[in-house]
PDB file of C-alpha atoms in Angstrom:
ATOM      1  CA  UNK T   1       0.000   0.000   0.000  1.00 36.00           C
ATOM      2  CA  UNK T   2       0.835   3.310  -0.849  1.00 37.00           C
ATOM      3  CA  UNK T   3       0.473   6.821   1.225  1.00 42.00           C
ATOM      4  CA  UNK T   4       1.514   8.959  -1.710  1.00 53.00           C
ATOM      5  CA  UNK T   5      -2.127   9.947  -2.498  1.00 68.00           C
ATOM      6  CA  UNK T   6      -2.361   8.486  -6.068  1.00 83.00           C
ATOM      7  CA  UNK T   7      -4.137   5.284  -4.593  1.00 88.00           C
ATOM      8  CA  UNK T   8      -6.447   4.588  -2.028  1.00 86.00           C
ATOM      9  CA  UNK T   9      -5.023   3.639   1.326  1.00 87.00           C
ATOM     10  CA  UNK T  10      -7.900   0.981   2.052  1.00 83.00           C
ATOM     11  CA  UNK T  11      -8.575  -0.377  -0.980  1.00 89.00           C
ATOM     12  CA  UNK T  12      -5.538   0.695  -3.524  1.00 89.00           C
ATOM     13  CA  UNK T  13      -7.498   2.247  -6.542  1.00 88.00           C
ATOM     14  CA  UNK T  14      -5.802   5.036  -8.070  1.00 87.00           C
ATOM     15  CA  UNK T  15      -7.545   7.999  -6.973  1.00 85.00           C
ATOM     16  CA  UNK T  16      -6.228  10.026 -10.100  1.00 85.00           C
ATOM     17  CA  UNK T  17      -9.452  12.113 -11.586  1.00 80.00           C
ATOM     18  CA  UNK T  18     -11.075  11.065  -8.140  1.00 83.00           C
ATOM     19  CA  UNK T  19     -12.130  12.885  -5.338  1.00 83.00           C
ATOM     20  CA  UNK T  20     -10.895  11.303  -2.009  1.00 82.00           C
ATOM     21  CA  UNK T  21     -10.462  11.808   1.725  1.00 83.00           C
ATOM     22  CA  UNK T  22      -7.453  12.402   3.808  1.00 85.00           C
ATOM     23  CA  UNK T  23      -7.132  11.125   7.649  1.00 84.00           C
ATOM     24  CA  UNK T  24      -4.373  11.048   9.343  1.00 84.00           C
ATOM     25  CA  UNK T  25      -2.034  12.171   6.245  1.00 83.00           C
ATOM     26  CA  UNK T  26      -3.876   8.949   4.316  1.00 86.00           C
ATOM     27  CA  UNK T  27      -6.439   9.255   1.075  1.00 88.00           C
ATOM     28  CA  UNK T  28      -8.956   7.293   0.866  1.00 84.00           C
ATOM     29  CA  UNK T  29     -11.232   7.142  -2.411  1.00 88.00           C
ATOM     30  CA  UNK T  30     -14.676   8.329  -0.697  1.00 87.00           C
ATOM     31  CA  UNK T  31     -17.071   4.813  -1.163  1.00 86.00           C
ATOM     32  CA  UNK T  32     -13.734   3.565   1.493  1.00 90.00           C
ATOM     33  CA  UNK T  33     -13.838   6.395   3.939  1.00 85.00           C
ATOM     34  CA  UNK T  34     -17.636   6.512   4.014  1.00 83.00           C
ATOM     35  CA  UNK T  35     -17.370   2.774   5.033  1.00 82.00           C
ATOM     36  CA  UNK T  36     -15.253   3.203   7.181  1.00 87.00           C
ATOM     37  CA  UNK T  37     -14.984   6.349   8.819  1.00 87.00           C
ATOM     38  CA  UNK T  38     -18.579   8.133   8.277  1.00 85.00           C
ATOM     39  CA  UNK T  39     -20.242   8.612  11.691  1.00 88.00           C
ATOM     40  CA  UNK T  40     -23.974   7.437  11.540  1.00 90.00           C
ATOM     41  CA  UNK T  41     -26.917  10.357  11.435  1.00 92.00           C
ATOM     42  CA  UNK T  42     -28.553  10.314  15.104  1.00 89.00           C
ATOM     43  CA  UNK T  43     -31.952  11.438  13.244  1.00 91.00           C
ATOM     44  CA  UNK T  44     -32.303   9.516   9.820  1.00 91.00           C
ATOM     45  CA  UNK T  45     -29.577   6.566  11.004  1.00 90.00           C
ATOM     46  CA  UNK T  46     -27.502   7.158   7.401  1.00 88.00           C
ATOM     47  CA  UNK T  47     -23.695   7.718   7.335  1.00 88.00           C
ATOM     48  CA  UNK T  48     -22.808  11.124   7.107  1.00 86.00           C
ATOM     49  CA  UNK T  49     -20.822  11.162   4.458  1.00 83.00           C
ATOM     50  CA  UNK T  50     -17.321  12.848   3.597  1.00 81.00           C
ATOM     51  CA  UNK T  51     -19.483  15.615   1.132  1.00 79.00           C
ATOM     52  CA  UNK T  52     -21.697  16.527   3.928  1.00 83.00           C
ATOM     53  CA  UNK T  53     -21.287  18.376   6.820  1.00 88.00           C
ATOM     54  CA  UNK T  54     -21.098  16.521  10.329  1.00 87.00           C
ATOM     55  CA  UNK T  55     -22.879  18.578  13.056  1.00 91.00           C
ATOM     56  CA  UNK T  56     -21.608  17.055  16.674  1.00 90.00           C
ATOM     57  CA  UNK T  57     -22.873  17.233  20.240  1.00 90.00           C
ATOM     58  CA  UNK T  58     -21.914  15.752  23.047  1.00 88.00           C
ATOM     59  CA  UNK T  59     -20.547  12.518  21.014  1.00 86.00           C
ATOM     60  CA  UNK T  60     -23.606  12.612  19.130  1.00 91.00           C
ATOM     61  CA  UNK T  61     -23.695  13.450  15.031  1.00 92.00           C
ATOM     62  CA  UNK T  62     -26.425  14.946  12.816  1.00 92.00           C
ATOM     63  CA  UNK T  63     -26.419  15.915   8.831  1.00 91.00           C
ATOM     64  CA  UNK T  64     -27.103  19.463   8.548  1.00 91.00           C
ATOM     65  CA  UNK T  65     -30.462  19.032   7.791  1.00 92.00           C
ATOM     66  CA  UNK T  66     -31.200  16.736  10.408  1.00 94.00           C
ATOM     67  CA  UNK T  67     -30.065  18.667  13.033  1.00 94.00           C
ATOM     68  CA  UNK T  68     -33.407  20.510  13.940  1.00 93.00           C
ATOM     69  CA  UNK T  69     -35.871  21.176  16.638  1.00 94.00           C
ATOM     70  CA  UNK T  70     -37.713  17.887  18.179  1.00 91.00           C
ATOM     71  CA  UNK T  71     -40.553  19.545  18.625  1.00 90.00           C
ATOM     72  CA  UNK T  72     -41.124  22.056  15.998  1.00 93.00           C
ATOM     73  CA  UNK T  73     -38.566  20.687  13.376  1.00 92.00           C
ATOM     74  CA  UNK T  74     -37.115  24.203  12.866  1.00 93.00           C
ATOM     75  CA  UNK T  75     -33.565  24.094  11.705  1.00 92.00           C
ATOM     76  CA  UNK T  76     -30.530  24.301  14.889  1.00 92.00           C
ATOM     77  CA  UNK T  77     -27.879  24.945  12.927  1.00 91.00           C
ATOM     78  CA  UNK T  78     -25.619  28.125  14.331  1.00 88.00           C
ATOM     79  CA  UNK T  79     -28.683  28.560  16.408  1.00 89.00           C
ATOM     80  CA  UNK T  80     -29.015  28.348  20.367  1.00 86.00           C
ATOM     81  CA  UNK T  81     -30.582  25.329  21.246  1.00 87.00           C
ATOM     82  CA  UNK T  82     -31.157  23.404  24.834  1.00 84.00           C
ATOM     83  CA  UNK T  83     -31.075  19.186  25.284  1.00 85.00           C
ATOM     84  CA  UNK T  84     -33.959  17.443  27.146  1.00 82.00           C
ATOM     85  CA  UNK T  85     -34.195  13.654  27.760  1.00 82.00           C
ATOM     86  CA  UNK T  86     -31.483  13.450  24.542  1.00 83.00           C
ATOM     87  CA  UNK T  87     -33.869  15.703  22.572  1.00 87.00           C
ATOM     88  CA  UNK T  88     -32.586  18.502  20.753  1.00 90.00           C
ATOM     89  CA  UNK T  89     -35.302  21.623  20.978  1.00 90.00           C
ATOM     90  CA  UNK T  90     -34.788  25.286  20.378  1.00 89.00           C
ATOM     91  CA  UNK T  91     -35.250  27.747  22.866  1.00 82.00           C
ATOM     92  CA  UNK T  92     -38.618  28.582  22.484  1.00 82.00           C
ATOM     93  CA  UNK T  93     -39.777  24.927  22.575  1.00 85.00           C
ATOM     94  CA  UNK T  94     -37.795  23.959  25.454  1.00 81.00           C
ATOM     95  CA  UNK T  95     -39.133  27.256  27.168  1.00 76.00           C
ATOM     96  CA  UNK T  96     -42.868  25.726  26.691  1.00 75.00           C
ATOM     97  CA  UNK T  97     -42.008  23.124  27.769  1.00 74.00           C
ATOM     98  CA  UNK T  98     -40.000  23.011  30.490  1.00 74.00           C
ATOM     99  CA  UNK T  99     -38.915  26.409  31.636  1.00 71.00           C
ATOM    100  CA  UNK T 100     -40.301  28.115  34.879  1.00 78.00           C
ATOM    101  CA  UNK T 101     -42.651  30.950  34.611  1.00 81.00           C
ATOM    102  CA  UNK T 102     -42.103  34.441  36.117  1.00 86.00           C
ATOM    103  CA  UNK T 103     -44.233  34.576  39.246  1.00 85.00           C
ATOM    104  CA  UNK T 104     -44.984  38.054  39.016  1.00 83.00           C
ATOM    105  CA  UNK T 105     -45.147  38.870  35.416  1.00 87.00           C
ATOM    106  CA  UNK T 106     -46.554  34.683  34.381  1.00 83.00           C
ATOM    107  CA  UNK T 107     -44.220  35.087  31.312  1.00 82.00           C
ATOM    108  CA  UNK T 108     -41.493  32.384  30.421  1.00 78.00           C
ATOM    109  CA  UNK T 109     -38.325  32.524  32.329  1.00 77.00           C
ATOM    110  CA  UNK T 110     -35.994  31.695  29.476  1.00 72.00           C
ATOM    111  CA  UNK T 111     -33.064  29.026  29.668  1.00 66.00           C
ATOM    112  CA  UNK T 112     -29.222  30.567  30.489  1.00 67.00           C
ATOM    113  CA  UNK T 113     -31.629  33.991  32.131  1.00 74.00           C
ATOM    114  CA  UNK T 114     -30.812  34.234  35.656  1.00 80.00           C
ATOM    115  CA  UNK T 115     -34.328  33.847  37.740  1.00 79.00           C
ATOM    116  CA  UNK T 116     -34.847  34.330  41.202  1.00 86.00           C
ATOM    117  CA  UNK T 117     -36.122  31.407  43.523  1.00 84.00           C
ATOM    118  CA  UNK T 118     -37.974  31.936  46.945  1.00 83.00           C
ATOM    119  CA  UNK T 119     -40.305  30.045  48.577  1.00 82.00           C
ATOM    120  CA  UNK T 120     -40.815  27.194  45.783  1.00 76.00           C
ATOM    121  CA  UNK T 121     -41.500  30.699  43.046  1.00 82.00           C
ATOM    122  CA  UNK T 122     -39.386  31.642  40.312  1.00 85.00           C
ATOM    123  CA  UNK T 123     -39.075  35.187  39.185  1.00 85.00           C
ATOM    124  CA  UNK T 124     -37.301  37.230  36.458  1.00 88.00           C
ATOM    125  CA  UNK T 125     -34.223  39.242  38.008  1.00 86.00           C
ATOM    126  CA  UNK T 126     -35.958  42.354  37.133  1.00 87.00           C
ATOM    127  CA  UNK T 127     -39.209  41.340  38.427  1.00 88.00           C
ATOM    128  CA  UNK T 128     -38.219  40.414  41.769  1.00 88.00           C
ATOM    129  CA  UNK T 129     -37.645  43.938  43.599  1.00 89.00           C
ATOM    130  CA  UNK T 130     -39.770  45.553  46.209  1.00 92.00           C
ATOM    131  CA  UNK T 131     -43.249  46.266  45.500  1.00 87.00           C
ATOM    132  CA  UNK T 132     -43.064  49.799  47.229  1.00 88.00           C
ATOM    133  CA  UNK T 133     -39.107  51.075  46.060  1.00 91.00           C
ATOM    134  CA  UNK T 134     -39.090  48.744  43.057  1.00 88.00           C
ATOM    135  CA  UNK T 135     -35.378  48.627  44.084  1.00 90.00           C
ATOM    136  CA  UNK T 136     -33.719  44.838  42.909  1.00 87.00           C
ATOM    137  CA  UNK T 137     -34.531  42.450  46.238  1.00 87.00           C
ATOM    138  CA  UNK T 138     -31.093  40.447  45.121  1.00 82.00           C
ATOM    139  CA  UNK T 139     -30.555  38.579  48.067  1.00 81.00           C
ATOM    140  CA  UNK T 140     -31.453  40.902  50.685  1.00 83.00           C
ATOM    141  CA  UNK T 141     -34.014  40.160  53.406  1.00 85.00           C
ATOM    142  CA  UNK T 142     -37.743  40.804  52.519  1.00 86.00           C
ATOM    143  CA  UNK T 143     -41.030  40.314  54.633  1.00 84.00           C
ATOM    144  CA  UNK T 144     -44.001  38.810  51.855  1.00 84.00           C
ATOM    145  CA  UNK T 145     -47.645  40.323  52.645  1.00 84.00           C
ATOM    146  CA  UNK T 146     -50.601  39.302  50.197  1.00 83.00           C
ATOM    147  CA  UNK T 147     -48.388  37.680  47.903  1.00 81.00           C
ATOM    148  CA  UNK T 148     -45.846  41.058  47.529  1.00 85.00           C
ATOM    149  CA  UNK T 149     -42.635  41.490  48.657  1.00 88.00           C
ATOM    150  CA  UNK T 150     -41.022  44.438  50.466  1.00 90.00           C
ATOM    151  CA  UNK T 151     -37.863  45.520  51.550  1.00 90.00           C
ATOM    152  CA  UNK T 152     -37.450  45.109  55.874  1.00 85.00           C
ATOM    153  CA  UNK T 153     -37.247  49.316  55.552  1.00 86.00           C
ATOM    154  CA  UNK T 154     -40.298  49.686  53.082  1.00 88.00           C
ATOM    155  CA  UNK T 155     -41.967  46.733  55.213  1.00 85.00           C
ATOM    156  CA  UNK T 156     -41.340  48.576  58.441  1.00 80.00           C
ATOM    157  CA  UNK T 157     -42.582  52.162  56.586  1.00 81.00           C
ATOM    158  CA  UNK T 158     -45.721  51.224  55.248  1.00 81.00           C
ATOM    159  CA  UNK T 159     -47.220  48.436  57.739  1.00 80.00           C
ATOM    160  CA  UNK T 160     -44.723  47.217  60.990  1.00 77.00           C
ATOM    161  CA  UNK T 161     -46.582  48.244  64.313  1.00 83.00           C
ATOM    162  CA  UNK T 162     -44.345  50.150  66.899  1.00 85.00           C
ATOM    163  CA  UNK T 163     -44.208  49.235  70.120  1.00 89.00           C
ATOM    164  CA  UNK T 164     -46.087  51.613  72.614  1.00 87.00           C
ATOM    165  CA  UNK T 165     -43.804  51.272  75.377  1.00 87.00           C
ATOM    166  CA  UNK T 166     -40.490  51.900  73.309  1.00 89.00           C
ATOM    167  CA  UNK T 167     -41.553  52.767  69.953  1.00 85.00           C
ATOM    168  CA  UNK T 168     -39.241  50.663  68.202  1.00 85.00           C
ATOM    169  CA  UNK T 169     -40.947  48.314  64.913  1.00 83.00           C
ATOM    170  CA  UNK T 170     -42.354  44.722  66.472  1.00 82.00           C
ATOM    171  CA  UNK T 171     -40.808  42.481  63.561  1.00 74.00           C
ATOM    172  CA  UNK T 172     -42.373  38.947  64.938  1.00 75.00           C
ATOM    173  CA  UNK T 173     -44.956  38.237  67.866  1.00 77.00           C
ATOM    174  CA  UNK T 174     -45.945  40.857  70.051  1.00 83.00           C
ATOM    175  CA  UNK T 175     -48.794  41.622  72.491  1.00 87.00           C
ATOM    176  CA  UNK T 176     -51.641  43.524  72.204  1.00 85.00           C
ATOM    177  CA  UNK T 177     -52.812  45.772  75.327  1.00 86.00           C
ATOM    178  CA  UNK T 178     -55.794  47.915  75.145  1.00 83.00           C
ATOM    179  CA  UNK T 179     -55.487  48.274  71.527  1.00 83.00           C
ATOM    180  CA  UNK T 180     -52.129  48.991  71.255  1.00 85.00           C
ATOM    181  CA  UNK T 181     -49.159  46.832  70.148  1.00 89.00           C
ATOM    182  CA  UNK T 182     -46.095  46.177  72.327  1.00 87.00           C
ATOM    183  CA  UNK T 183     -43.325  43.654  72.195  1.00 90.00           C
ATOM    184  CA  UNK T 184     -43.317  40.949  74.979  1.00 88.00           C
ATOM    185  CA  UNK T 185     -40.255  42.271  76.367  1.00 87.00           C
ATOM    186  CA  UNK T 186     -41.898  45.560  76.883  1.00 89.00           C
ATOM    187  CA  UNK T 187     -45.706  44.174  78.090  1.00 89.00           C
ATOM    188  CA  UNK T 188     -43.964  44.300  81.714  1.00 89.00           C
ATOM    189  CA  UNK T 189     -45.910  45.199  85.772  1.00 91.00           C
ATOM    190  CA  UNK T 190     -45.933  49.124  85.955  1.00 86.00           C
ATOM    191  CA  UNK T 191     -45.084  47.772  89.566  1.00 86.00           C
ATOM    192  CA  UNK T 192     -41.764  45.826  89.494  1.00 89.00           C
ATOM    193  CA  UNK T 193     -41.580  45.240  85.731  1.00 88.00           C
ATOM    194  CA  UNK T 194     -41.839  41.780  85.258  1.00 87.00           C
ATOM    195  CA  UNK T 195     -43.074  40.489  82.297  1.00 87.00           C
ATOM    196  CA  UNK T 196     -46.684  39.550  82.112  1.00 84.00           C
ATOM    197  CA  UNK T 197     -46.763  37.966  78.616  1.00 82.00           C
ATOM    198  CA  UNK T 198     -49.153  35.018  78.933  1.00 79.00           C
ATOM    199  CA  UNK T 199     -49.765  35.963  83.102  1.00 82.00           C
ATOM    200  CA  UNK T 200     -52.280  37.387  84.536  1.00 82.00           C
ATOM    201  CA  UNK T 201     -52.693  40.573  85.362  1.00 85.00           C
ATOM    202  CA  UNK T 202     -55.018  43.483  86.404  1.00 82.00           C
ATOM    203  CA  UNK T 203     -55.265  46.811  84.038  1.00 82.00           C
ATOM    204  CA  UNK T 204     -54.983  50.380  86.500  1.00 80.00           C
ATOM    205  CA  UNK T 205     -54.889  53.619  84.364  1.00 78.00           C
ATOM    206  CA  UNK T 206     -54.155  51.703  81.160  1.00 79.00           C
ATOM    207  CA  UNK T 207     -50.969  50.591  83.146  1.00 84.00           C
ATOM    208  CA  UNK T 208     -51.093  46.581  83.266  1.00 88.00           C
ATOM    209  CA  UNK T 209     -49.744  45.256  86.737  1.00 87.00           C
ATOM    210  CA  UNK T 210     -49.389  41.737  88.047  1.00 87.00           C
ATOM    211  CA  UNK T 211     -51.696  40.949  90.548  1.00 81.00           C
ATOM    212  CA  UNK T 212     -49.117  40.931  93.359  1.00 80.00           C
ATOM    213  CA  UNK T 213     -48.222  44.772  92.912  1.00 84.00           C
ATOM    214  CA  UNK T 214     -51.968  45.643  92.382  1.00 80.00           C
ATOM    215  CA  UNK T 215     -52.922  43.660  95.285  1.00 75.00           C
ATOM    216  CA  UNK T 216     -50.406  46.117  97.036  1.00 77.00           C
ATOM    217  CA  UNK T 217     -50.769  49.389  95.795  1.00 78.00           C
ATOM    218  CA  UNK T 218     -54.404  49.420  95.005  1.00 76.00           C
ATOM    219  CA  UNK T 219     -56.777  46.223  96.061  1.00 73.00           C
ATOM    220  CA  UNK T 220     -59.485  47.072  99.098  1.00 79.00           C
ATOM    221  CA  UNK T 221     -58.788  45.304 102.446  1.00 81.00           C
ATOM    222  CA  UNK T 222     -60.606  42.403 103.338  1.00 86.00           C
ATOM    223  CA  UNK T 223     -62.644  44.394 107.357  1.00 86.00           C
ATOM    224  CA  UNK T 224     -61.966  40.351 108.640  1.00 87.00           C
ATOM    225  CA  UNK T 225     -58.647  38.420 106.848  1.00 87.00           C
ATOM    226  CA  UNK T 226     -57.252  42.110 105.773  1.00 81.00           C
ATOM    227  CA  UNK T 227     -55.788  40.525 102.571  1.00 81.00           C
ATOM    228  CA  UNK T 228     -56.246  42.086  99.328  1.00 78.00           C
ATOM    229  CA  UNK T 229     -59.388  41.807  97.823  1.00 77.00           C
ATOM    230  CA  UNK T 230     -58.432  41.531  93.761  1.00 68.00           C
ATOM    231  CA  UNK T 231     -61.772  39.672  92.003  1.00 56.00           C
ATOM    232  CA  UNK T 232     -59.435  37.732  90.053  1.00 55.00           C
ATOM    233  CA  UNK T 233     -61.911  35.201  88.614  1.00 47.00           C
ATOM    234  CA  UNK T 234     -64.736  36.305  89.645  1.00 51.00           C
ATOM    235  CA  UNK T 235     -64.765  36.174  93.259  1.00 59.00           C
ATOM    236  CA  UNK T 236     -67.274  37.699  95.458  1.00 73.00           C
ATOM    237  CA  UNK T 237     -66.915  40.103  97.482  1.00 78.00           C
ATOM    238  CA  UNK T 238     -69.032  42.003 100.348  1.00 83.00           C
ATOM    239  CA  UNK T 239     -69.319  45.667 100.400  1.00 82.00           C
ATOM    240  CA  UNK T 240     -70.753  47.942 103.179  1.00 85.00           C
ATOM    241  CA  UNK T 241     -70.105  50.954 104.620  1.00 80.00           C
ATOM    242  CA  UNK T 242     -67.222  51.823 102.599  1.00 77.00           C
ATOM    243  CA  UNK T 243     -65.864  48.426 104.364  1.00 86.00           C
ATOM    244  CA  UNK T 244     -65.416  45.264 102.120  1.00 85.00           C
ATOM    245  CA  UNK T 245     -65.062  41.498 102.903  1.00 87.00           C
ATOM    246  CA  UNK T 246     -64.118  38.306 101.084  1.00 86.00           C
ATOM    247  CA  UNK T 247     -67.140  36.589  99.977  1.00 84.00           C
ATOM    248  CA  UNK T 248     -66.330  33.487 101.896  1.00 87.00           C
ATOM    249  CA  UNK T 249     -64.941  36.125 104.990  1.00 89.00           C
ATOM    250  CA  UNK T 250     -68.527  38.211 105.649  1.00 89.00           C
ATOM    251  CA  UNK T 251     -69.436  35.715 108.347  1.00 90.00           C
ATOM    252  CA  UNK T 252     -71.382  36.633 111.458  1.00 90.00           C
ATOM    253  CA  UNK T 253     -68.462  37.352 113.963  1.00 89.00           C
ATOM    254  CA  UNK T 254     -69.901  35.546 117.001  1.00 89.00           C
ATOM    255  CA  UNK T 255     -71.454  31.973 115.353  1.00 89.00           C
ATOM    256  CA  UNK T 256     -69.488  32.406 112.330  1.00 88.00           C
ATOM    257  CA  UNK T 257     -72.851  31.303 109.925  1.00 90.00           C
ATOM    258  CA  UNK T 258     -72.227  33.193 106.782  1.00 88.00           C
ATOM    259  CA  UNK T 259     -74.357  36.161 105.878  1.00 86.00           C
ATOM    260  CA  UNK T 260     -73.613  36.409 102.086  1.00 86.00           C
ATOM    261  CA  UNK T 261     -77.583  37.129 100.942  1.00 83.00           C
ATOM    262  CA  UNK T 262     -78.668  37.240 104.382  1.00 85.00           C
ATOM    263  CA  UNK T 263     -79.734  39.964 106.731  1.00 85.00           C
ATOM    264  CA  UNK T 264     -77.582  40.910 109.237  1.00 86.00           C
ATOM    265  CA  UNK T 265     -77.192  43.635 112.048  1.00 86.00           C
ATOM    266  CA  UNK T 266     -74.222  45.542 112.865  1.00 85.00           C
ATOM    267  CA  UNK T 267     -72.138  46.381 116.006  1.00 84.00           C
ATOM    268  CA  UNK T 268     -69.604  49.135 115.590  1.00 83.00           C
ATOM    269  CA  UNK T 269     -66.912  47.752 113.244  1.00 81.00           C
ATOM    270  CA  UNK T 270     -69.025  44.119 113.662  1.00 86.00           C
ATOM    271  CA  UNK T 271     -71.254  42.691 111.457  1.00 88.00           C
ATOM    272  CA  UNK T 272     -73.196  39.645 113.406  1.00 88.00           C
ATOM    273  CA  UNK T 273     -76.674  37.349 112.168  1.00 90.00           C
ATOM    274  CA  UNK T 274     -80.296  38.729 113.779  1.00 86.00           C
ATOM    275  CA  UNK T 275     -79.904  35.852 115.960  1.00 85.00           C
ATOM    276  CA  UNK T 276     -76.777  36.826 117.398  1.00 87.00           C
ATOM    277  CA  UNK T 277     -77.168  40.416 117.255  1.00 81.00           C
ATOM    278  CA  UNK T 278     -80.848  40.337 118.850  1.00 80.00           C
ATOM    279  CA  UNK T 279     -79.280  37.805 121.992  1.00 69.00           C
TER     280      UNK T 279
END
């Protein structure tokens, strides 16, 4: 065998007049290097011969006019083009298919366009800003109400509640107090300034105050046990005479028998039953 180009290098033919193929500084007459070299079509399964152009992807080979859209058949060739499940599809296809869609605008995010993602959404770059600045949200922090997102500044601007006690913006939780918002920290006893988040507690002068500081500053006397009287749940109490009892505490003061919805008669500072009082 000869490699001086006059004959083919697979099957020795002269190649004079002929058109041949070179590879790897050997000719070969073109039936030869079609057998042997010619990389099979990936859509129509023929060898693409050495007189047609061989379009390659990823390993893969097409004739020119095989390499098209999957979907749409529109030619690829020095086109962009996207792979799916070893299909070949334009943009626009593989957009309709399989892209995301903006949340906020519901058009087509398109492939190699950089999209936003938060909370299981997609958005366009440019359509994921603040809905009161319209300055880019990037990844800055943002507070979401009814579906729009602000900036924590525009947030705190246009909706945050302020905290009556120390005016500062409540950002999470909170307590509400005679209609007015206040952080937990701040909901404390006008008295000794414990908290009272989720205790109980009596209101004085729209000042809240837990019920041992009330019961000290500002609850009535029980005239027999002379313990604070504070109503907390309900309880009854006794008034008479600008003088007040514990329900279970207005008792006759001789036989003891209580006079809660009874008559009774009274003694200076006692109260006793008629039986008692009439002896």
């Amino acid at each position: 065998m000869t490699s001086n180009h006059t004959d083919c290098h697979y099957c020795l033919q002269s190649l004079r007049g002929s058109k041949y193929a070179l590879r790897e500084e050997n000719a070969y007459c073109v039936r030869c290097y079609d057998s042997l070299f010619a990389n099979p079509c990936e859509e129509c399964k023929q060898p693409i011969e050495c007189d047609s152009k061989d379009l390659a992807y990823k390993g893969r080979h097409w004739h020119e006019g095989c390499f098209k859209c999957a979907k749409c058949s529109r030619s690829l060739v020095e086109k962009p083009f996207a792979a799916k499940d070893e299909l070949l599809l334009c943009t626009e296809c593989y957009s309709d298919e399989y892209s995301s869609k903006c949340f906020h605008c519901q058009k087509t995010i398109m492939p190699g366009s950089r999209k936003m993602e938060f909370k299981g959404s997609s958005w366009h770059e440019s359509c994921f800003v603040c809905q009161y600045c319209l300055q880019p949200l990037g990844t800055k922090p943002l507070i979401t109400k009814d579906n729009e997102n602000y900036c924590m500044p525009c947030f705190e601007k246009q909706f945050a509640h302020r905290c009556y006690a120390c005016k500062k913006v409540i950002t999470s939780g909170g307590v509400t107090y005679h209609d007015q918002p206040w952080h937990k920290e701040c909901f404390v006893c006008a008295g000794c300034k414990t908290q009272l988040s989720g205790q109980r507690f009596i209101s004085k002068d729209e000042y809240p105050y837990c019920v041992d500081c009330f019961s000290k500053l500002y609850a009535k006397k029980c005239a027999a046990c002379k313990k604070p009287i504070t109503a907390l749940g309900g309880a009854k109490f006794i008034s008479f005479e600008e003088r007040q009892w514990h329900g279970e505490c207005f008792n006759c003061v001789k036989c003891s028998v209580s006079l809660v919805g009874q008559g009774f008669l009274t003694r200076q500072d006692e109260v006793l039953c008629h039986e008692c009082g009439s002896a």
